[in-house]
PDB file of C-alpha atoms in Angstrom:
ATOM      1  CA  UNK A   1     -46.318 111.821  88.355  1.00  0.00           C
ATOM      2  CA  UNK A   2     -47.769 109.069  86.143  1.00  0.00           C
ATOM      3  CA  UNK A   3     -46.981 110.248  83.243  1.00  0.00           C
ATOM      4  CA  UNK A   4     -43.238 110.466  84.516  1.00  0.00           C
ATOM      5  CA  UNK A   5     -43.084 106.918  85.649  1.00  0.00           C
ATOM      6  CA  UNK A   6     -44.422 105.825  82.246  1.00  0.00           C
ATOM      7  CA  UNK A   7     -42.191 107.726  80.579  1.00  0.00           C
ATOM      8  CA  UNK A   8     -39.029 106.585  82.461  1.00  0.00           C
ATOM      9  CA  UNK A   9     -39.934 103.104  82.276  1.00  0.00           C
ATOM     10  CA  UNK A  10     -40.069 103.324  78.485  1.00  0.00           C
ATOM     11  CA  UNK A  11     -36.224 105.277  78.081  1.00  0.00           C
ATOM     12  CA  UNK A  12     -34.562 101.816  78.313  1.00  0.00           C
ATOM     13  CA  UNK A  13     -36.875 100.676  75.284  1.00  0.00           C
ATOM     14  CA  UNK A  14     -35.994 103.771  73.201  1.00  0.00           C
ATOM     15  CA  UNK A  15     -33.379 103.210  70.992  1.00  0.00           C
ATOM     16  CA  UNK A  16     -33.869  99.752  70.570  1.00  0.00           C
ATOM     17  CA  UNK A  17     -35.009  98.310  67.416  1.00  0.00           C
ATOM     18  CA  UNK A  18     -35.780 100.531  64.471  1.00  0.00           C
ATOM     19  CA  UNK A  19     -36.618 103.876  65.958  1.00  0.00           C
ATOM     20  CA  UNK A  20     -38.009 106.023  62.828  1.00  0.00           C
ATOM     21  CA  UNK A  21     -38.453 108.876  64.807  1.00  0.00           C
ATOM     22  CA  UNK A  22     -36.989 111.408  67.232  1.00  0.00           C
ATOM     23  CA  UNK A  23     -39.520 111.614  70.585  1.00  0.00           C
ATOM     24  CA  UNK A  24     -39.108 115.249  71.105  1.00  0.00           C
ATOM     25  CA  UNK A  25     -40.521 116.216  74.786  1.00  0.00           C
ATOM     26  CA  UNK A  26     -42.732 119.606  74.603  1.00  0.00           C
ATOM     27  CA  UNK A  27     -42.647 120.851  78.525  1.00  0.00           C
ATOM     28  CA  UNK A  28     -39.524 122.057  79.386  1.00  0.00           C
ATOM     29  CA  UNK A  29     -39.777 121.250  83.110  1.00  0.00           C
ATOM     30  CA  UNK A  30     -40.947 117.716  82.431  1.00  0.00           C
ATOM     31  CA  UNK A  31     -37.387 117.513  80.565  1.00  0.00           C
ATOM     32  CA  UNK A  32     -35.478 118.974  83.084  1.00  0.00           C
ATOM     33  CA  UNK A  33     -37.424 116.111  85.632  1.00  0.00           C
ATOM     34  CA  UNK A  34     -36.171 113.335  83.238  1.00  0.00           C
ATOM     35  CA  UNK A  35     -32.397 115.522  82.945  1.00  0.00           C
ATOM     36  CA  UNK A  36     -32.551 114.758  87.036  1.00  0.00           C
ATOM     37  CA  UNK A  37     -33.178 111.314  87.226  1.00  0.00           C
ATOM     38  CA  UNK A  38     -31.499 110.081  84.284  1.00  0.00           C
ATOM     39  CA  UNK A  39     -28.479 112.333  84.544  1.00  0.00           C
ATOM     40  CA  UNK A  40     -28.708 113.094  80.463  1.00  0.00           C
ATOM     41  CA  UNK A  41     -28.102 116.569  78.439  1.00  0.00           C
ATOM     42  CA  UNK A  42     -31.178 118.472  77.469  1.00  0.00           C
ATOM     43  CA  UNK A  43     -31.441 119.555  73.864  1.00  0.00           C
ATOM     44  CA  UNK A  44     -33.207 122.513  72.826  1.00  0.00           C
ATOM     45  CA  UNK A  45     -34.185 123.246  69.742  1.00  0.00           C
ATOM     46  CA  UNK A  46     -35.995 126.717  69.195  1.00  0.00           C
ATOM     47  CA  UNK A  47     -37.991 126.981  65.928  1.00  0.00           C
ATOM     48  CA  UNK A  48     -40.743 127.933  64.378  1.00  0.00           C
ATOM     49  CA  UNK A  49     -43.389 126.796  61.515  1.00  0.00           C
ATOM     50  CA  UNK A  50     -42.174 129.608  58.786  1.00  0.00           C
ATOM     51  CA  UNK A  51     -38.552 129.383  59.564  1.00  0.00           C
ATOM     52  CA  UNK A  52     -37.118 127.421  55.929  1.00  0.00           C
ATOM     53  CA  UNK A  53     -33.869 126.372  57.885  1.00  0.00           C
ATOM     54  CA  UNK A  54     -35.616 125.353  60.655  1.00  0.00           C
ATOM     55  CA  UNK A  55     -38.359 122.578  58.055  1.00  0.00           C
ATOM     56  CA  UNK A  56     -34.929 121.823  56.541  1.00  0.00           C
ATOM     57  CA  UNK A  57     -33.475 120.773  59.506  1.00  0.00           C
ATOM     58  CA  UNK A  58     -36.510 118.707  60.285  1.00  0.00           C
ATOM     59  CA  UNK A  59     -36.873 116.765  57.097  1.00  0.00           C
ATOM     60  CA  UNK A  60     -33.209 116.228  56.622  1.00  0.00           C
ATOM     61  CA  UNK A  61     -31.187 116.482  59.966  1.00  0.00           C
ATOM     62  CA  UNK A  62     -33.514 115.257  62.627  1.00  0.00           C
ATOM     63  CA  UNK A  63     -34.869 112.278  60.202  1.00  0.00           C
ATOM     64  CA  UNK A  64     -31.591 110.899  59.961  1.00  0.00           C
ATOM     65  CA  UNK A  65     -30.684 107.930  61.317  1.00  0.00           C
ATOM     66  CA  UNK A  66     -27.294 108.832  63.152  1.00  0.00           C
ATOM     67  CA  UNK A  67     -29.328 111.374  65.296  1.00  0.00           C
ATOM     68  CA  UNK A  68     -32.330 109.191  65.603  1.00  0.00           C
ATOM     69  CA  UNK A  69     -30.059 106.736  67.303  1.00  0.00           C
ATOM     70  CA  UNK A  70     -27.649 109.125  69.010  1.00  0.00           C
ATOM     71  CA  UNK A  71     -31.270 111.012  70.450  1.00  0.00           C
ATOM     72  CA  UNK A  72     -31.516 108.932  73.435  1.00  0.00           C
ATOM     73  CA  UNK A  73     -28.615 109.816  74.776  1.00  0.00           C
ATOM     74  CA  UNK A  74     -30.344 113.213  75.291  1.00  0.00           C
ATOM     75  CA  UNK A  75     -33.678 114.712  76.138  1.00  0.00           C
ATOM     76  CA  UNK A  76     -34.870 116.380  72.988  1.00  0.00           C
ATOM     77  CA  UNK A  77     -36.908 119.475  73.468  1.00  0.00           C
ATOM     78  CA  UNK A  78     -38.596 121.315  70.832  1.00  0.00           C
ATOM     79  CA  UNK A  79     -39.508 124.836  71.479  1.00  0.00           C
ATOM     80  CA  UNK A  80     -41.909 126.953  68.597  1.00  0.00           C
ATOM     81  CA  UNK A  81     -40.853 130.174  69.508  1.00  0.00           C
ATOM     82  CA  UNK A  82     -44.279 131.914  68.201  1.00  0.00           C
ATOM     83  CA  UNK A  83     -45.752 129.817  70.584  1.00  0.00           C
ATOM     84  CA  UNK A  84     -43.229 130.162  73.470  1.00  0.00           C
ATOM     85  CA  UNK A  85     -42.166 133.742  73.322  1.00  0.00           C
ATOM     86  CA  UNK A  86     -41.750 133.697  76.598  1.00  0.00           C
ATOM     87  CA  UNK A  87     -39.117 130.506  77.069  1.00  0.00           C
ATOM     88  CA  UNK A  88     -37.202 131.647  74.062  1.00  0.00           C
ATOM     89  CA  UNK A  89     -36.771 134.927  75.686  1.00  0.00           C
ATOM     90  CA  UNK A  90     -35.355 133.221  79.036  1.00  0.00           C
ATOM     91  CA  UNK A  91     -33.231 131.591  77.375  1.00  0.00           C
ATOM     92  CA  UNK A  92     -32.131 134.531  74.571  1.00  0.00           C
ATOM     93  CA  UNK A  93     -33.153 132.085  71.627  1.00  0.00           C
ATOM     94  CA  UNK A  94     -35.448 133.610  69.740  1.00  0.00           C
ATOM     95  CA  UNK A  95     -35.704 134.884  66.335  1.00  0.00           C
ATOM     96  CA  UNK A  96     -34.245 137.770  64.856  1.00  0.00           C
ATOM     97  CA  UNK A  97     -38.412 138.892  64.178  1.00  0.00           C
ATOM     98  CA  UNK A  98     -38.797 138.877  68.049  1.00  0.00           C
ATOM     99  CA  UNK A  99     -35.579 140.973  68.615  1.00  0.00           C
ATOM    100  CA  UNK A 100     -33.282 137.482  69.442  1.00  0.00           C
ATOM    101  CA  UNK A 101     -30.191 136.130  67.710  1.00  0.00           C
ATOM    102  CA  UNK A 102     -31.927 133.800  65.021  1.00  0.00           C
ATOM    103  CA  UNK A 103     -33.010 129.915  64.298  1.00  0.00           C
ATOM    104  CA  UNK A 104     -32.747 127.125  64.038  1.00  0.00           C
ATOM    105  CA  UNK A 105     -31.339 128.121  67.495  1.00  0.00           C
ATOM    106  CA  UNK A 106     -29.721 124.531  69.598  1.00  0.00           C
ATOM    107  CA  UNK A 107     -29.303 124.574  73.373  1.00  0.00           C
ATOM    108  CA  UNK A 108     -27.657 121.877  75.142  1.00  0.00           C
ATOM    109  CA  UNK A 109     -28.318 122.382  79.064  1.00  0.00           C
ATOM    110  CA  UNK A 110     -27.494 119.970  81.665  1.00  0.00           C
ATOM    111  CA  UNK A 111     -30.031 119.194  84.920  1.00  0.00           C
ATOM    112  CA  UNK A 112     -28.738 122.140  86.804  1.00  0.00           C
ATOM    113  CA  UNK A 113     -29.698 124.400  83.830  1.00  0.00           C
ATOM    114  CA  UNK A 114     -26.240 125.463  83.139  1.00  0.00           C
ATOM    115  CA  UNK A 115     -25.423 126.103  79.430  1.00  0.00           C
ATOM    116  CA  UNK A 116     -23.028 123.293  77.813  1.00  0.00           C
ATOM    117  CA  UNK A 117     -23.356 124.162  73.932  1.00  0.00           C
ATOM    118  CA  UNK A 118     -25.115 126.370  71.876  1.00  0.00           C
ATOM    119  CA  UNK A 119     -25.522 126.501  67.706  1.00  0.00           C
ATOM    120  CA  UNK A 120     -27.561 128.892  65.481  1.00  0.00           C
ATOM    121  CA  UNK A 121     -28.333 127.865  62.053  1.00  0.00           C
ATOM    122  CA  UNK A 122     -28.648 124.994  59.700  1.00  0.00           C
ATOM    123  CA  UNK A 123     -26.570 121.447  60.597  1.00  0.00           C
ATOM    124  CA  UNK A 124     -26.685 118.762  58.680  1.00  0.00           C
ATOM    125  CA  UNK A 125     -26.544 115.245  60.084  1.00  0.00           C
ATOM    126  CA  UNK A 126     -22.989 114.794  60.319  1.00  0.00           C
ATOM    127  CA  UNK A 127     -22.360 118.570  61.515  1.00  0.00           C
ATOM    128  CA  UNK A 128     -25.395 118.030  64.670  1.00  0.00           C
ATOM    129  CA  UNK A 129     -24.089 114.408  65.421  1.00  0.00           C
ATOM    130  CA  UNK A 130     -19.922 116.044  65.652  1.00  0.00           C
ATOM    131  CA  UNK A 131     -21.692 118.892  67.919  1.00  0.00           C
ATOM    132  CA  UNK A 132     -23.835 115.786  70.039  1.00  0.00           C
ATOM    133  CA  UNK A 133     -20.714 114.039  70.819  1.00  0.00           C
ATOM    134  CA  UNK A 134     -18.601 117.084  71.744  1.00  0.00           C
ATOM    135  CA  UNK A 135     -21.026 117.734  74.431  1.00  0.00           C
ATOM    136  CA  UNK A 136     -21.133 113.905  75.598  1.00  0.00           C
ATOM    137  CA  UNK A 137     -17.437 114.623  75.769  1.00  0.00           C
ATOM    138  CA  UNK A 138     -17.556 117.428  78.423  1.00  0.00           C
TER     139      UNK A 138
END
């Protein structure tokens, strides 16, 4: 419970200044805690160490500066889904090695775990940002 209240009293200071870095949560029900009381769209994305897309993505999409800024308007979740099997399962996200439909694999779920937006591949910065505010939209 302590680490929630620390981490909702920082949220207002995210964002402000010059964020270099995306602060992607790694518990999936401590994001769905922080979708609850701060009403904002979970974003998933399942990866994994060996995918090429998926480093790609990473150095080039999630560096960027547009989604840097536009990431606190979300929770940002990243899910390794060698070391999750068992979430990317649930959630029928994992990679075509495990059976599942292929990463990078995006999820955008609101607090009541319904699904709002999905994506499977490689997006660039302008691509993830256009999907990011269709989902604001909705």
């Amino acid at each position: 419970m302590k680490k929630l209240l620390l981490i909702l009293l920082c949220l207002p200071l995210i964002g402000f200044g010059q964020s270099q870095e995306i602060i992607w949560e790694e518990n999936l029900d401590s994001a769905f805690n922080l979708a609850s009381l701060s009403n904002k769209i979970i974003m998933i994305e399942f990866m994994a160490e060996w995918c090429p897309p998926c480093k790609r993505m990473e150095k080039e999409t999630f560096s960027n500066d547009k989604i840097i800024n536009k990431s606190n308007e979300f929770i940002f979740v990243k899910i390794d889904v060698d070391k999750h099997q068992d979430i990317a399962n649930e959630y029928k996200r994992n990679a075509k090695k495990y059976g599942g439909i292929g990463i990078p694999n995006i999820l955008f779920i609101d607090k009541d775990k319904n699904i709002v937006h999905q994506t499977v591949g490689f997006l660039n910065a302008n691509q993830l940002t256009t999907v990011m505010d269709s989902v604001l939209k909705k």
